[in-house]
Amino acid sequence: MVGIAALSCGGEAENQPVAAPKPPLAPQPLPPPPQATSAAPHPALALSGDEGMWLLNDFPAERLAKLHGFSPTKEWLDHVRLSSVRLALGCSGSIVSPEGLVMTNHHCASGCIQHLSTKEHDLAASGYLATNEKEERKCPGMEINQLVDISDVTERMTNATKGLTGRPYFDALKAATATVEKECSGGKDEVRCDVVSLYRGGRYHLYRYRRFQDVRLVFAPEAGVASFGGDPDNFNFPRYDLDLSLVRIYENDKPAKLEHYFKWSQAGAKDGDLTFVSGHPGRTSRLLTMAQLEFRRDIELPIRLIWLSELRGVLLQYADIGKEEQRTSAGLLHRVENAIKALKGRREALVDEPFMARKREDERALRTFVDATPALADVKGSWDALEHAQADARRLYRRYALLEGNGAFNDDLSEHAMTLVRAATELKKPNAERLPEFADAKLPALKAELFANTPIYPRLETVLLTHALTKLREGLTVDDPLVKKILGKRSPAEFAASAVKGTRLADPAVRKAIFEGRAAANTMADPMLALARLIDDEARAVRKEMEDKVDAVAKRNGELIAKARFALYGTSQYPDATFSLRLSYGVVKGFREGDRDVKPFTDFGGLFDRATGSDPFRLPPRWIAAEKKIDRGIPFNFATTNDIIGGNSGSPVINKEAELVGLIFDGNIHSLGGDFGYDGDKGRAVAVHSAGIIEALDKVYGAKRILAELGRR
Amino acid sequence: MVGIAALSCGGEAENQPVAAPKPPLAPQPLPPPPQATSAAPHPALALSGDEGMWLLNDFPAERLAKLHGFSPTKEWLDHVRLSSVRLALGCSGSIVSPEGLVMTNHHCASGCIQHLSTKEHDLAASGYLATNEKEERKCPGMEINQLVDISDVTERMTNATKGLTGRPYFDALKAATATVEKECSGGKDEVRCDVVSLYRGGRYHLYRYRRFQDVRLVFAPEAGVASFGGDPDNFNFPRYDLDLSLVRIYENDKPAKLEHYFKWSQAGAKDGDLTFVSGHPGRTSRLLTMAQLEFRRDIELPIRLIWLSELRGVLLQYADIGKEEQRTSAGLLHRVENAIKALKGRREALVDEPFMARKREDERALRTFVDATPALADVKGSWDALEHAQADARRLYRRYALLEGNGAFNDDLSEHAMTLVRAATELKKPNAERLPEFADAKLPALKAELFANTPIYPRLETVLLTHALTKLREGLTVDDPLVKKILGKRSPAEFAASAVKGTRLADPAVRKAIFEGRAAANTMADPMLALARLIDDEARAVRKEMEDKVDAVAKRNGELIAKARFALYGTSQYPDATFSLRLSYGVVKGFREGDRDVKPFTDFGGLFDRATGSDPFRLPPRWIAAEKKIDRGIPFNFATTNDIIGGNSGSPVINKEAELVGLIFDGNIHSLGGDFGYDGDKGRAVAVHSAGIIEALDKVYGAKRILAELGRR
């Protein structure tokens, strides 16, 4: 019942079942790779150009020196780590002043912007600028994490699950994760700890974060310029977006004093400059086997795309009703459209025959190596085991997606209800036995979202719940016992209208009371809770089957294959993305599109030329008024070869001096296959230029207080 | 620009480019198949059970006698052929009285029902019963064809294209088709002639039809019972639908006197009875190569499903605005939902690993046979040629689908505009050089649709055109020259609103004047015509490239592979469906679903039990009032093993005596892979039972005049 909100910035990784521990790595020295592959790593698997989302505690400094003549020191890396932040809902950001000012994307703060808006004051339409500290307004439910420490817990996780398989293995892993995380945080709300499974189970690291839950909105431009070009221009380049927002971290009701922050570059980035992106790529699947890729190609991606496309149509037409309907649904529509484009891009990679041929060849080479390496005898059966598990995944996926997967229910009320019903069961269990999302270490974020006083729009809620129930009935069929129990003789629309009207969960105080046990989620006669109770059992059942038959197999065999990969390629590989901090390097560079060259920069002149006066190419009045003051030649957006993906939204782009030169907000269309492989030829990260940000803050918004804080005044 | 209306009943086949002629079949005797496959046809390609959509002039009487102990005579087959009809828009039907009464599905007449409705009198909601001849109301644009003759024109088509390849081959084929068809019809509107390419170019037959264009509505039940269960129950069984309508063929303003018609069976069909379905399956793709199947799996089906799903969402929410919006969009929504389920079913087959493994094995066996057969040396390269062509198809498909393929524009106005703009160019050319849909033989149907006084709903037209242009901009990108030319500085919504308001094409008299050249489609300052003119050039260009690089290659190599197939399996195979008359045999039979047996019959009792009072399970008031009079045990719907597919909608189910026992309206979910292969195990055709039709006409509608005409009173 996790909403698709999580999709937009790669938060997905958080919603995946926890990883299974790897079995002990064979300690004996591995033989050299066999003749066929011994000369060098297989070219298709060798790193291509600026490929890589690198761990900050395992950065390929030598490789970088060789490629780009620069090698960061440990101090440089530590400073970058401590100046970078994660937005728990699924984005990245950077600290840009010693007073806790954080820069991220407009689309990463759009939830906050919408929550602070009313029918009369639509901050998405008007933009927002706090001219003093008092005007900085608290973002309900927003959480920011700063990574203060990384330690290796591979051995400990491994020992906890030694000799186990199947469900006991899975449960032991879950318990060890919860225990390690709780021990690390010491039960303190201001500390967040995550056990991160890397290399598909090849390593386990413990990430300790400083957790900030008082975050306030300082500046947001109008949506009309933040996402100028809207869906048609999304994932395109050339591009013209001021996809920026500034928020501030507070501690004890005062701006937080933070030692590390990125200074603003005087010059900004120029063509060919070396650039780093420090952020939180959400998920990649570059190490999957062919069977796993084919499951995504044939089942997961098409089903999700079909489902999201229908929801998109519903929302497009809903927004057509009137201004208020448009305002209240804009955020969700944006996330849905963003997800559709991203998933389409992933699918494109998997139906591209040359790409799949390379993947097949990679797999063949690795299997040949394993077959010829006696020390890897235990790895041999892994590909077949995964193929077998994918058959189960194909069988289970529809029900799983409808009841438990991303995106089934998108209304806030039923999502709150499900959280409350599950919490009532889970919180009675010892920490180590709970569903991972209810582990003690996860509760502060969960409560912040659940208790936040975010507005509920009954009409939109009704439309979304109607749609979800219609799809549930379609997917499970009219004769499914669960469908009959939920709907009885009612239609989805009748049920939804009456449930939205009858529930008390729109009131955060009611949600808090239920969560804290002063009212009983399991018996209370609230229609949303009743719905959640009906779904809960079935959702747990299909989740358990998916975990046992698919995830557990994927983890265990993923570890084995990781072992073979380490043996063949050494540890010069980077792990798949896991919504944890990574550093990528690249250069400012254009690309070739069909028969023309695309330059790496756009400028303000191009923005004004592209404006039509019609959505989504309509510039806000403030911009039209400022046109004459603006220098048309100042760079606005730019493209780099950095290896990024969803979750990197809001990441800082920095130069060798660790100065801020840009703000990642997108990739071009060719970068969307990045889930499965890096394309340094045409794939590009897309960022707002640091000089463009200053020009806009100065000439359009007159944001003197911020400019001074950034040291630019 | 052909609307998706064509999808619902398989009319697609009509919209495909004409087939290329087969080269002369090698006259020398072919060697016996090689050892590996000589014992018997490869099991996977051998016919399974009741598989087959057979030609009436090449019916496997012996096989049927062996399987079911019955063998039809030539007279029997001729009678069945002449009692069966085709609805030109994409359905099947049967003549059921000597006074021209024709039975088909409600969903095949839904266009007519909607066209005859107004805001005040919604015939879809209320149903319609003409109590005398005067009340029989003309269906605008409906055309019915009766197949009076079949002849073999293989040699003539072949000679016309001898020695040609590529575009000249394609053009010669098109010219030969137009010439043969025109010669056959003698330019008479009441004769329709179609050259039908069978076995993917293995044979060419000329079908001569009697064409009826005065068709009037006699009876239609309420949509609430015709499609009881709506989309959730669509393609399901057990099922409870009275998906019936009765229309009458008129000649010279009088009911047509027709010699051949199906008599009503006294007993109806019982479990295990032998049944025949005589109808017009629209399209199957059972003879495609793996490369062609993979194109459908990876590109065509997902893209169409994603596109249709978004449109579905738009329509669902549009219908939510109010009653009138619901009424005017219901027909299109139904067709869209039907298409989505059908395409999903097709996709399921192609992502089913065991199914694809059988297909791979079929192809391997045939290629092995070809490699070992010197007389088939010219066939060897066919599979590689097709694989190469599919790479072009993958590259071209998106643009093709947006501009020229099924379903790009679904508003009536822009579709009329495109017809008018193209007609202005095409009708100046000699018959043989025109786009096939503008050949003389096709003009009567085209004019009937274009000149029909069907209502236009401006609000719905605007929504549909907005959506089409939004998708066009999304698909081609904002920077595409065509998109810029069409939209300029306007948004799709602004353009659509002004074009719908400004066009005069809603008036059939204006359309007629333009078509007949009294006004100039190519210069007239009408916004819809202007749009069509802009799109026309680009659409023709991508169509031509698709024809040259994909279709021409598919036809030529399809013929070669057909030759190999004839050599290996003899002519005991049936050709892929082509929306021409076929006869299938089967038996009344249940099936196994998961862990339970599904009985082959439903009854009226089950209908009343399933009713909830909420759409789409709401029974019309007339039914609720009649409940006590109705015999609950009388069969309502039933399932058979007949091999059918979209286009068979409205087909009669008959027994050995050629008596009417049912009315095909659907297949179950397992039958939907039928595009690519027959599943006799679980796939079932679904029909309304003849006794159920009589019970409803009698007890619910008191339709004494019709019952008397059917000889049932």
Tab-separated table of C-alpha atoms in Angstrom, chain B residues 207-365:
chain	number	residue	atom	x	y	z
B	207	TYR	CA	-14.753	-13.079	-52.128
B	208	ARG	CA	-17.882	-11.658	-53.765
B	209	TYR	CA	-20.517	-10.298	-51.383
B	210	ARG	CA	-24.007	-9.003	-51.751
B	211	ARG	CA	-23.872	-5.625	-50.043
B	212	PHE	CA	-26.781	-4.249	-47.992
B	213	GLN	CA	-26.652	-0.664	-46.787
B	214	ASP	CA	-30.194	-0.161	-45.523
B	215	VAL	CA	-30.189	-1.849	-42.143
B	216	ARG	CA	-32.713	-1.034	-39.428
B	217	LEU	CA	-32.849	-1.634	-35.737
B	218	VAL	CA	-35.567	-4.073	-34.640
B	219	PHE	CA	-34.644	-5.010	-31.103
B	220	ALA	CA	-31.986	-4.199	-28.544
B	221	PRO	CA	-32.156	-5.023	-24.846
B	222	GLU	CA	-30.929	-2.582	-22.243
B	223	ALA	CA	-27.123	-2.249	-22.064
B	224	GLY	CA	-27.474	-3.188	-18.398
B	225	VAL	CA	-28.339	-6.767	-19.350
B	226	ALA	CA	-26.569	-6.876	-22.721
B	227	SER	CA	-23.253	-6.273	-21.023
B	228	PHE	CA	-24.231	-7.223	-17.490
B	229	GLY	CA	-21.027	-7.387	-15.436
B	230	GLY	CA	-19.370	-4.805	-17.690
B	231	ASP	CA	-15.626	-4.716	-17.895
B	232	PRO	CA	-15.060	-6.818	-14.750
B	233	ASP	CA	-16.927	-9.771	-16.269
B	234	ASN	CA	-15.769	-9.190	-19.831
B	235	PHE	CA	-13.844	-12.230	-21.128
B	236	ASN	CA	-14.871	-14.181	-18.066
B	237	PHE	CA	-16.954	-17.297	-17.652
B	238	PRO	CA	-19.368	-18.046	-15.883
B	239	ARG	CA	-21.164	-15.215	-17.612
B	240	TYR	CA	-24.642	-13.712	-17.743
B	241	ASP	CA	-25.163	-11.461	-20.758
B	242	LEU	CA	-27.988	-10.988	-23.228
B	243	ASP	CA	-25.522	-9.573	-25.751
B	244	LEU	CA	-28.099	-9.625	-28.516
B	245	SER	CA	-29.523	-7.255	-31.073
B	246	LEU	CA	-31.784	-7.818	-34.045
B	247	VAL	CA	-31.634	-5.700	-37.156
B	248	ARG	CA	-33.382	-6.061	-40.478
B	249	ILE	CA	-32.017	-5.812	-43.994
B	250	TYR	CA	-34.111	-3.645	-46.273
B	251	GLU	CA	-34.163	-3.468	-50.044
B	252	ASN	CA	-36.082	-0.767	-51.832
B	253	ASP	CA	-37.531	0.340	-48.545
B	254	LYS	CA	-39.000	-3.117	-47.875
B	255	PRO	CA	-37.716	-5.967	-45.750
B	256	ALA	CA	-35.395	-8.018	-47.964
B	257	LYS	CA	-36.629	-11.454	-49.013
B	258	LEU	CA	-33.782	-13.875	-48.391
B	259	GLU	CA	-33.776	-17.524	-49.360
B	260	HIS	CA	-31.248	-18.811	-46.831
B	261	TYR	CA	-31.598	-18.383	-43.096
B	262	PHE	CA	-30.962	-20.362	-39.917
B	263	LYS	CA	-33.967	-22.024	-38.309
B	264	TRP	CA	-34.216	-21.968	-34.535
B	265	SER	CA	-33.395	-25.214	-32.741
B	266	GLN	CA	-36.143	-26.659	-30.570
B	267	ALA	CA	-33.810	-28.253	-28.048
B	268	GLY	CA	-30.845	-25.878	-27.990
B	269	ALA	CA	-27.357	-27.130	-27.160
B	270	LYS	CA	-26.599	-29.605	-24.389
B	271	ASP	CA	-23.333	-30.556	-22.695
B	272	GLY	CA	-21.125	-32.423	-25.172
B	273	ASP	CA	-23.123	-31.447	-28.273
B	274	LEU	CA	-21.225	-30.775	-31.476
B	275	THR	CA	-21.379	-27.069	-32.364
B	276	PHE	CA	-20.308	-25.012	-35.356
B	277	VAL	CA	-19.499	-21.337	-35.405
B	278	SER	CA	-19.815	-19.624	-38.767
B	279	GLY	CA	-18.335	-16.167	-38.650
B	280	HIS	CA	-15.549	-13.737	-39.422
B	281	PRO	CA	-12.545	-14.041	-37.137
B	282	GLY	CA	-10.671	-10.773	-37.566
B	283	ARG	CA	-7.034	-11.594	-37.310
B	284	THR	CA	-4.732	-14.258	-35.968
B	285	SER	CA	-0.969	-14.375	-36.017
B	286	ARG	CA	-0.358	-18.064	-35.598
B	287	LEU	CA	2.041	-18.366	-38.519
B	288	LEU	CA	4.392	-15.561	-37.498
B	289	THR	CA	8.096	-16.128	-36.922
B	290	MET	CA	9.760	-15.616	-33.547
B	291	ALA	CA	11.156	-12.233	-34.598
B	292	GLN	CA	7.661	-11.109	-35.545
B	293	LEU	CA	6.216	-12.385	-32.280
B	294	GLU	CA	8.917	-10.631	-30.281
B	295	PHE	CA	8.127	-7.353	-32.036
B	296	ARG	CA	4.529	-7.733	-30.883
B	297	ARG	CA	5.568	-8.708	-27.364
B	298	ASP	CA	8.136	-5.947	-26.875
B	299	ILE	CA	6.837	-3.054	-28.941
B	300	GLU	CA	3.379	-3.162	-30.446
B	301	LEU	CA	1.322	-4.642	-27.612
B	302	PRO	CA	2.880	-2.731	-24.695
B	303	ILE	CA	2.746	0.573	-26.551
B	304	ARG	CA	-0.881	0.104	-27.524
B	305	LEU	CA	-1.839	-1.057	-24.049
B	306	ILE	CA	-0.171	1.897	-22.395
B	307	TRP	CA	-1.824	4.263	-24.819
B	308	LEU	CA	-5.282	2.729	-24.490
B	309	SER	CA	-5.021	2.583	-20.707
B	310	GLU	CA	-4.434	6.296	-20.505
B	311	LEU	CA	-7.394	6.902	-22.774
B	312	ARG	CA	-9.429	4.586	-20.581
B	313	GLY	CA	-8.594	6.680	-17.538
B	314	VAL	CA	-9.595	9.850	-19.373
B	315	LEU	CA	-12.926	8.328	-20.399
B	316	LEU	CA	-13.666	6.882	-16.962
B	317	GLN	CA	-13.222	10.258	-15.387
B	318	TYR	CA	-15.066	12.011	-18.232
B	319	ALA	CA	-18.078	9.765	-17.667
B	320	ASP	CA	-17.951	10.780	-14.023
B	321	ILE	CA	-18.913	14.359	-14.922
B	322	GLY	CA	-22.567	13.542	-15.434
B	323	LYS	CA	-25.227	11.392	-17.040
B	324	GLU	CA	-24.993	12.886	-20.503
B	325	GLU	CA	-21.210	12.610	-20.535
B	326	GLN	CA	-21.570	9.013	-19.478
B	327	ARG	CA	-24.113	8.249	-22.184
B	328	THR	CA	-22.142	9.807	-25.012
B	329	SER	CA	-18.820	8.214	-24.068
B	330	ALA	CA	-20.086	4.769	-23.074
B	331	GLY	CA	-19.661	3.216	-26.503
B	332	LEU	CA	-16.085	4.357	-26.907
B	333	LEU	CA	-15.206	3.380	-23.342
B	334	HIS	CA	-16.623	-0.058	-23.950
B	335	ARG	CA	-14.544	-0.487	-27.085
B	336	VAL	CA	-11.429	0.775	-25.353
B	337	GLU	CA	-11.888	-1.556	-22.386
B	338	ASN	CA	-12.624	-4.453	-24.679
B	339	ALA	CA	-9.503	-3.740	-26.687
B	340	ILE	CA	-7.414	-3.500	-23.540
B	341	LYS	CA	-8.549	-6.889	-22.302
B	342	ALA	CA	-8.052	-8.473	-25.684
B	343	LEU	CA	-4.571	-7.035	-26.102
B	344	LYS	CA	-3.679	-8.030	-22.554
B	345	GLY	CA	-4.739	-11.562	-23.371
B	346	ARG	CA	-2.544	-11.571	-26.447
B	347	ARG	CA	0.384	-10.238	-24.473
B	348	GLU	CA	-0.092	-12.915	-21.832
B	349	ALA	CA	0.483	-15.594	-24.448
B	350	LEU	CA	3.707	-13.968	-25.607
B	351	VAL	CA	5.179	-13.635	-22.122
B	352	ASP	CA	4.263	-17.219	-21.250
B	353	GLU	CA	7.573	-19.045	-21.331
B	354	PRO	CA	6.224	-22.561	-22.105
B	355	PHE	CA	4.134	-21.167	-24.957
B	356	MET	CA	7.082	-19.320	-26.449
B	357	ALA	CA	9.254	-22.401	-26.031
B	358	ARG	CA	6.766	-24.365	-28.201
B	359	LYS	CA	6.834	-21.593	-30.788
B	360	ARG	CA	10.624	-21.652	-30.805
B	361	GLU	CA	10.560	-25.404	-31.237
B	362	ASP	CA	8.076	-25.128	-34.146
B	363	GLU	CA	10.337	-22.682	-35.870
B	364	ARG	CA	13.415	-24.784	-35.253
B	365	ALA	CA	11.705	-27.864	-36.702
